mmCIF file of C-alpha atoms in Angstrom:
data_model
loop_
_atom_site.group_PDB
_atom_site.id
_atom_site.type_symbol
_atom_site.label_atom_id
_atom_site.label_comp_id
_atom_site.label_asym_id
_atom_site.label_seq_id
_atom_site.Cartn_x
_atom_site.Cartn_y
_atom_site.Cartn_z
ATOM 1 C CA MET A 1 205.568 93.423 174.880
ATOM 2 C CA LYS A 2 201.909 93.491 173.402
ATOM 3 C CA VAL A 3 202.079 89.960 172.458
ATOM 4 C CA LEU A 4 203.308 88.974 175.898
ATOM 5 C CA THR A 5 200.467 90.934 177.473
ATOM 6 C CA CYS A 6 197.842 89.087 175.281
ATOM 7 C CA LEU A 7 199.554 85.783 176.150
ATOM 8 C CA PHE A 8 199.353 86.495 179.841
ATOM 9 C CA ALA A 9 195.726 87.386 179.538
ATOM 10 C CA VAL A 10 194.930 84.217 177.839
ATOM 11 C CA MET A 11 197.057 82.109 180.417
ATOM 12 C CA PHE A 12 195.333 83.865 183.154
ATOM 13 C CA SER A 13 191.894 83.065 181.935
ATOM 14 C CA ILE A 14 192.683 79.322 181.760
ATOM 15 C CA SER A 15 194.279 78.980 185.177
ATOM 16 C CA PRO A 16 192.095 77.792 188.135
ATOM 17 C CA TRP A 17 192.099 80.954 189.891
ATOM 18 C CA GLY A 18 191.811 83.080 186.758
ATOM 19 C CA SER A 19 188.751 81.203 185.667
ATOM 20 C CA ASN A 20 187.069 81.820 188.941
ATOM 21 C CA LEU A 21 187.800 85.565 188.745
ATOM 22 C CA ALA A 22 186.697 85.586 185.083
ATOM 23 C CA ALA A 23 183.361 83.848 185.963
ATOM 24 C CA ASN A 24 182.824 86.294 188.740
ATOM 25 C CA PHE A 25 183.580 89.122 186.529
ATOM 26 C CA GLU A 26 180.959 87.862 183.935
ATOM 27 C CA GLN A 27 178.340 87.645 186.687
ATOM 28 C CA SER A 28 178.909 91.148 187.778
ATOM 29 C CA ASN A 29 179.285 92.646 184.328
ATOM 30 C CA SER A 30 176.520 90.851 182.560
ATOM 31 C CA MET A 31 176.254 91.393 178.765
ATOM 32 C CA GLU A 32 172.618 92.629 179.612
ATOM 33 C CA HIS A 33 174.124 95.769 180.972
ATOM 34 C CA LYS A 34 173.783 98.574 178.399
ATOM 35 C CA PRO A 35 175.953 101.609 178.719
ATOM 36 C CA LYS A 36 174.500 104.928 177.637
ATOM 37 C CA PRO A 37 175.656 106.304 174.159
ATOM 38 C CA THR A 38 178.241 108.578 175.628
ATOM 39 C CA ALA A 39 179.525 105.882 177.852
ATOM 40 C CA ALA A 40 179.691 103.429 175.023
ATOM 41 C CA LEU A 41 181.538 105.835 172.930
ATOM 42 C CA GLN A 42 184.209 106.345 175.655
ATOM 43 C CA LEU A 43 184.571 102.577 176.021
ATOM 44 C CA LEU A 44 185.771 102.555 172.304
ATOM 45 C CA LEU A 45 188.006 105.704 172.751
ATOM 46 C CA ASP A 46 189.643 104.189 175.843
ATOM 47 C CA GLY A 47 190.184 100.975 174.007
ATOM 48 C CA ASN A 48 191.785 102.727 171.140
ATOM 49 C CA LYS A 49 193.955 104.660 173.484
ATOM 50 C CA ARG A 50 195.303 101.422 174.953
ATOM 51 C CA PHE A 51 195.825 100.051 171.553
ATOM 52 C CA SER A 52 197.601 103.061 170.102
ATOM 53 C CA GLU A 53 199.888 102.916 173.197
ATOM 54 C CA ASP A 54 200.680 99.362 172.944
ATOM 55 C CA LYS A 55 198.918 98.691 176.246
ATOM 56 C CA THR A 56 196.048 96.436 175.157
ATOM 57 C CA ASN A 57 194.178 94.394 177.700
ATOM 58 C CA CYS A 58 193.054 91.775 175.043
ATOM 59 C CA PRO A 59 189.698 91.615 177.123
ATOM 60 C CA ASP A 60 187.183 88.755 176.915
ATOM 61 C CA ARG A 61 189.019 86.697 174.301
ATOM 62 C CA ASN A 62 188.968 83.259 176.082
ATOM 63 C CA GLN A 63 186.822 80.193 176.662
ATOM 64 C CA VAL A 64 184.829 81.924 179.359
ATOM 65 C CA ARG A 65 183.683 84.615 177.004
ATOM 66 C CA ARG A 66 183.119 82.198 174.147
ATOM 67 C CA LEU A 67 180.770 80.201 176.357
ATOM 68 C CA ALA A 68 178.988 83.424 177.616
ATOM 69 C CA THR A 69 178.336 84.500 173.930
ATOM 70 C CA ALA A 70 177.607 81.049 172.555
ATOM 71 C CA THR A 71 173.757 81.558 172.642
ATOM 72 C CA LYS A 72 173.502 85.407 172.763
ATOM 73 C CA GLN A 73 175.196 88.565 172.005
ATOM 74 C CA LYS A 74 174.651 92.086 173.275
ATOM 75 C CA PRO A 75 177.335 94.174 171.634
ATOM 76 C CA PHE A 76 177.443 97.729 173.100
ATOM 77 C CA ALA A 77 178.661 99.198 169.829
ATOM 78 C CA ILE A 78 178.213 99.040 166.106
ATOM 79 C CA VAL A 79 181.122 99.860 163.770
ATOM 80 C CA LEU A 80 180.722 100.474 160.187
ATOM 81 C CA GLY A 81 184.259 100.162 158.833
ATOM 82 C CA CYS A 82 186.111 99.635 155.640
ATOM 83 C CA SER A 83 187.225 96.204 154.445
ATOM 84 C CA ASP A 84 190.906 97.109 154.666
ATOM 85 C CA SER A 85 192.913 94.486 156.355
ATOM 86 C CA ARG A 86 194.741 97.070 158.348
ATOM 87 C CA ILE A 87 191.971 98.173 160.600
ATOM 88 C CA PRO A 88 190.082 95.355 162.274
ATOM 89 C CA PRO A 89 187.734 97.261 164.726
ATOM 90 C CA GLU A 90 187.946 94.671 167.663
ATOM 91 C CA ILE A 91 191.463 94.981 167.662
ATOM 92 C CA ALA A 92 191.857 98.750 167.142
ATOM 93 C CA PHE A 93 189.465 99.256 170.074
ATOM 94 C CA ASP A 94 190.813 96.539 172.262
ATOM 95 C CA GLN A 95 187.481 94.850 172.675
ATOM 96 C CA GLY A 96 186.418 91.174 173.105
ATOM 97 C CA ILE A 97 184.243 88.656 171.683
ATOM 98 C CA GLY A 98 180.637 90.021 171.658
ATOM 99 C CA ASP A 99 181.484 93.567 172.322
ATOM 100 C CA VAL A 100 181.267 95.104 168.771
ATOM 101 C CA PHE A 101 178.978 94.424 166.008
ATOM 102 C CA VAL A 102 181.036 95.033 162.871
ATOM 103 C CA VAL A 103 179.869 95.732 159.352
ATOM 104 C CA ARG A 104 182.755 96.166 156.880
ATOM 105 C CA VAL A 105 182.589 97.084 153.328
ATOM 106 C CA ALA A 106 185.071 98.871 151.062
ATOM 107 C CA GLY A 107 184.805 102.663 151.494
ATOM 108 C CA ASN A 108 182.635 102.227 154.618
ATOM 109 C CA VAL A 109 179.635 102.990 152.492
ATOM 110 C CA VAL A 110 175.994 102.653 153.482
ATOM 111 C CA SER A 111 173.534 100.876 151.006
ATOM 112 C CA ALA A 112 170.344 99.051 152.029
ATOM 113 C CA VAL A 113 172.407 95.971 152.987
ATOM 114 C CA GLU A 114 174.668 97.728 155.289
ATOM 115 C CA LEU A 115 171.863 99.745 156.824
ATOM 116 C CA SER A 116 169.698 96.677 157.463
ATOM 117 C CA SER A 117 172.705 95.091 159.313
ATOM 118 C CA ILE A 118 173.151 98.282 161.374
ATOM 119 C CA GLU A 119 169.421 98.447 162.132
ATOM 120 C CA TYR A 120 169.408 94.741 163.260
ATOM 121 C CA SER A 121 171.835 95.308 165.953
ATOM 122 C CA ALA A 122 170.393 98.639 167.091
ATOM 123 C CA ILE A 123 166.971 96.816 167.533
ATOM 124 C CA TYR A 124 167.745 93.377 168.657
ATOM 125 C CA ASN A 125 171.128 93.876 170.358
ATOM 126 C CA ASP A 126 170.373 97.064 172.039
ATOM 127 C CA SER A 127 173.774 98.583 170.844
ATOM 128 C CA SER A 128 174.231 102.106 172.082
ATOM 129 C CA ILE A 129 176.578 103.682 169.702
ATOM 130 C CA ILE A 130 177.187 103.502 166.043
ATOM 131 C CA MET A 131 180.575 104.571 164.583
ATOM 132 C CA VAL A 132 181.329 105.121 160.826
ATOM 133 C CA LEU A 133 185.131 104.618 160.747
ATOM 134 C CA GLY A 134 186.965 105.816 157.849
ATOM 135 C CA HIS A 135 190.766 105.497 157.578
ATOM 136 C CA GLU A 136 193.953 107.040 156.177
ATOM 137 C CA SER A 137 194.829 106.504 152.378
ATOM 138 C CA CYS A 138 191.500 104.768 151.670
ATOM 139 C CA GLY A 139 191.820 103.076 148.244
ATOM 140 C CA ALA A 140 188.204 103.493 147.219
ATOM 141 C CA ILE A 141 188.334 107.297 147.888
ATOM 142 C CA LYS A 142 191.606 107.479 145.913
ATOM 143 C CA ALA A 143 190.022 105.678 143.075
ATOM 144 C CA VAL A 144 187.129 108.159 142.962
ATOM 145 C CA LEU A 145 189.238 111.209 143.116
ATOM 146 C CA ALA A 146 191.336 109.633 140.306
ATOM 147 C CA ASN A 147 188.219 108.833 138.185
ATOM 148 C CA GLN A 148 189.545 105.281 138.006
ATOM 149 C CA THR A 149 186.433 103.501 139.278
ATOM 150 C CA GLN A 150 185.675 101.015 136.582
ATOM 151 C CA ASP A 151 186.415 98.067 138.860
ATOM 152 C CA ILE A 152 184.308 99.470 141.832
ATOM 153 C CA GLU A 153 181.306 101.248 140.272
ATOM 154 C CA ALA A 154 178.775 100.040 142.794
ATOM 155 C CA ILE A 155 180.888 101.307 145.569
ATOM 156 C CA ALA A 156 181.993 104.514 143.743
ATOM 157 C CA ASN A 157 178.338 105.417 143.117
ATOM 158 C CA LEU A 158 177.823 105.477 146.914
ATOM 159 C CA ILE A 159 180.851 107.577 147.630
ATOM 160 C CA LYS A 160 180.537 110.280 144.974
ATOM 161 C CA PRO A 161 177.317 112.076 146.301
ATOM 162 C CA GLY A 162 179.135 112.641 149.682
ATOM 163 C CA LEU A 163 181.938 114.409 147.986
ATOM 164 C CA LYS A 164 179.504 116.985 146.542
ATOM 165 C CA SER A 165 179.702 118.820 149.789
ATOM 166 C CA ILE A 166 183.255 119.906 148.894
ATOM 167 C CA HIS A 167 183.011 122.983 146.755
ATOM 168 C CA HIS A 168 186.717 123.467 145.611
ATOM 169 C CA SER A 169 189.220 121.677 143.492
ATOM 170 C CA PRO A 170 191.511 119.889 143.722
ATOM 171 C CA ILE A 171 189.851 117.915 146.607
ATOM 172 C CA ASN A 172 192.404 116.972 149.237
ATOM 173 C CA LEU A 173 192.360 113.032 150.043
ATOM 174 C CA VAL A 174 191.906 113.519 153.821
ATOM 175 C CA GLU A 175 188.908 115.861 153.480
ATOM 176 C CA ALA A 176 187.378 113.616 150.965
ATOM 177 C CA ILE A 177 187.736 110.596 153.334
ATOM 178 C CA GLU A 178 186.125 112.807 156.086
ATOM 179 C CA ALA A 179 183.294 113.865 153.838
ATOM 180 C CA ASN A 180 182.550 110.257 152.886
ATOM 181 C CA VAL A 181 182.327 109.298 156.580
ATOM 182 C CA GLN A 182 180.042 112.148 157.270
ATOM 183 C CA TYR A 183 177.844 111.224 154.374
ATOM 184 C CA SER A 184 177.522 107.798 155.705
ATOM 185 C CA VAL A 185 176.705 109.155 159.180
ATOM 186 C CA GLU A 186 173.853 111.204 157.725
ATOM 187 C CA LYS A 187 172.510 108.302 155.831
ATOM 188 C CA ILE A 188 172.411 106.206 158.968
ATOM 189 C CA LYS A 189 170.749 109.069 160.957
ATOM 190 C CA ARG A 190 167.951 109.346 158.452
ATOM 191 C CA SER A 191 166.917 105.861 158.973
ATOM 192 C CA PRO A 192 163.429 105.850 160.650
ATOM 193 C CA VAL A 193 164.503 103.058 163.027
ATOM 194 C CA ILE A 194 167.788 104.933 164.029
ATOM 195 C CA LYS A 195 166.037 108.291 164.177
ATOM 196 C CA LYS A 196 163.492 106.876 166.646
ATOM 197 C CA LEU A 197 166.121 105.340 168.807
ATOM 198 C CA MET A 198 168.231 108.687 168.791
ATOM 199 C CA LYS A 199 165.181 110.676 169.991
ATOM 200 C CA ALA A 200 164.664 108.222 172.731
ATOM 201 C CA GLY A 201 168.290 108.757 173.715
ATOM 202 C CA LYS A 202 169.145 105.116 173.212
ATOM 203 C CA ILE A 203 171.736 105.385 170.659
ATOM 204 C CA ASP A 204 173.941 107.861 168.881
ATOM 205 C CA VAL A 205 175.867 107.864 165.537
ATOM 206 C CA VAL A 206 179.363 109.451 165.136
ATOM 207 C CA GLY A 207 181.987 109.558 162.432
ATOM 208 C CA ALA A 208 185.772 108.931 163.028
ATOM 209 C CA TYR A 209 189.040 108.634 161.192
ATOM 210 C CA TYR A 210 191.846 106.150 161.805
ATOM 211 C CA ASP A 211 195.437 106.764 161.349
ATOM 212 C CA PHE A 212 197.482 103.772 160.282
ATOM 213 C CA SER A 213 200.799 104.845 161.710
ATOM 214 C CA THR A 214 199.760 105.921 165.106
ATOM 215 C CA GLY A 215 196.737 103.518 165.430
ATOM 216 C CA SER A 216 194.752 106.437 166.761
ATOM 217 C CA VAL A 217 191.117 107.166 166.058
ATOM 218 C CA ARG A 218 190.005 110.751 165.795
ATOM 219 C CA LEU A 219 186.343 111.790 166.028
ATOM 220 C CA LEU A 220 184.947 113.697 163.233
ATOM 221 C CA ASN A 221 181.805 114.869 164.995
ATOM 222 C CA LYS A 222 180.684 114.960 168.606
ATOM 223 C CA ALA A 223 178.024 112.603 169.962
ATOM 224 C CA THR A 224 174.670 114.371 169.975
ATOM 225 C CA LEU A 225 173.691 113.065 173.554
#
């Protein structure tokens, strides 16, 4: 059913009357429109609800949108996610081309490279929400807990400090994944660039956890705005 829904969306977009409606939609819903942080977060959550219920709209994945984003982008959200192939943010949040600025790295960690990418979109794309998205059964976290990090030392060194907030042993995998997400959230919030935008009410940072079997995203902390 989901495949048929996406196929219908594509067929609709390339039909004569579909193209006209799509063009009108682009005019009335310009990429220049920037939602508030709380509204931007809700757009992600609503899209994920559609995805988890197999009711995706497959929005803005057509020629009209490709042309509209060929020379500019104004993604309303930034998602820092894991490189895991099972959690592509644009699909999990049922968003279209140009809607989400995605930064992916194993363990959804934050180094200077990831932070610079996030800051870029916050400044130049006027994105309104930053989500750090961890996920079920994260392999990088498993490796750290098992002390088997010889092949991912650079990533493990960015994960280990966040697990120090857990003061008991053994550490549960889920709580370790959540602690790692929260650690990345706090690192992003400490950025002078992000801190300034948050103070002005222009952006917010949240953490979330993705469940593979249900496709659902669960917030780990509430938006501050």
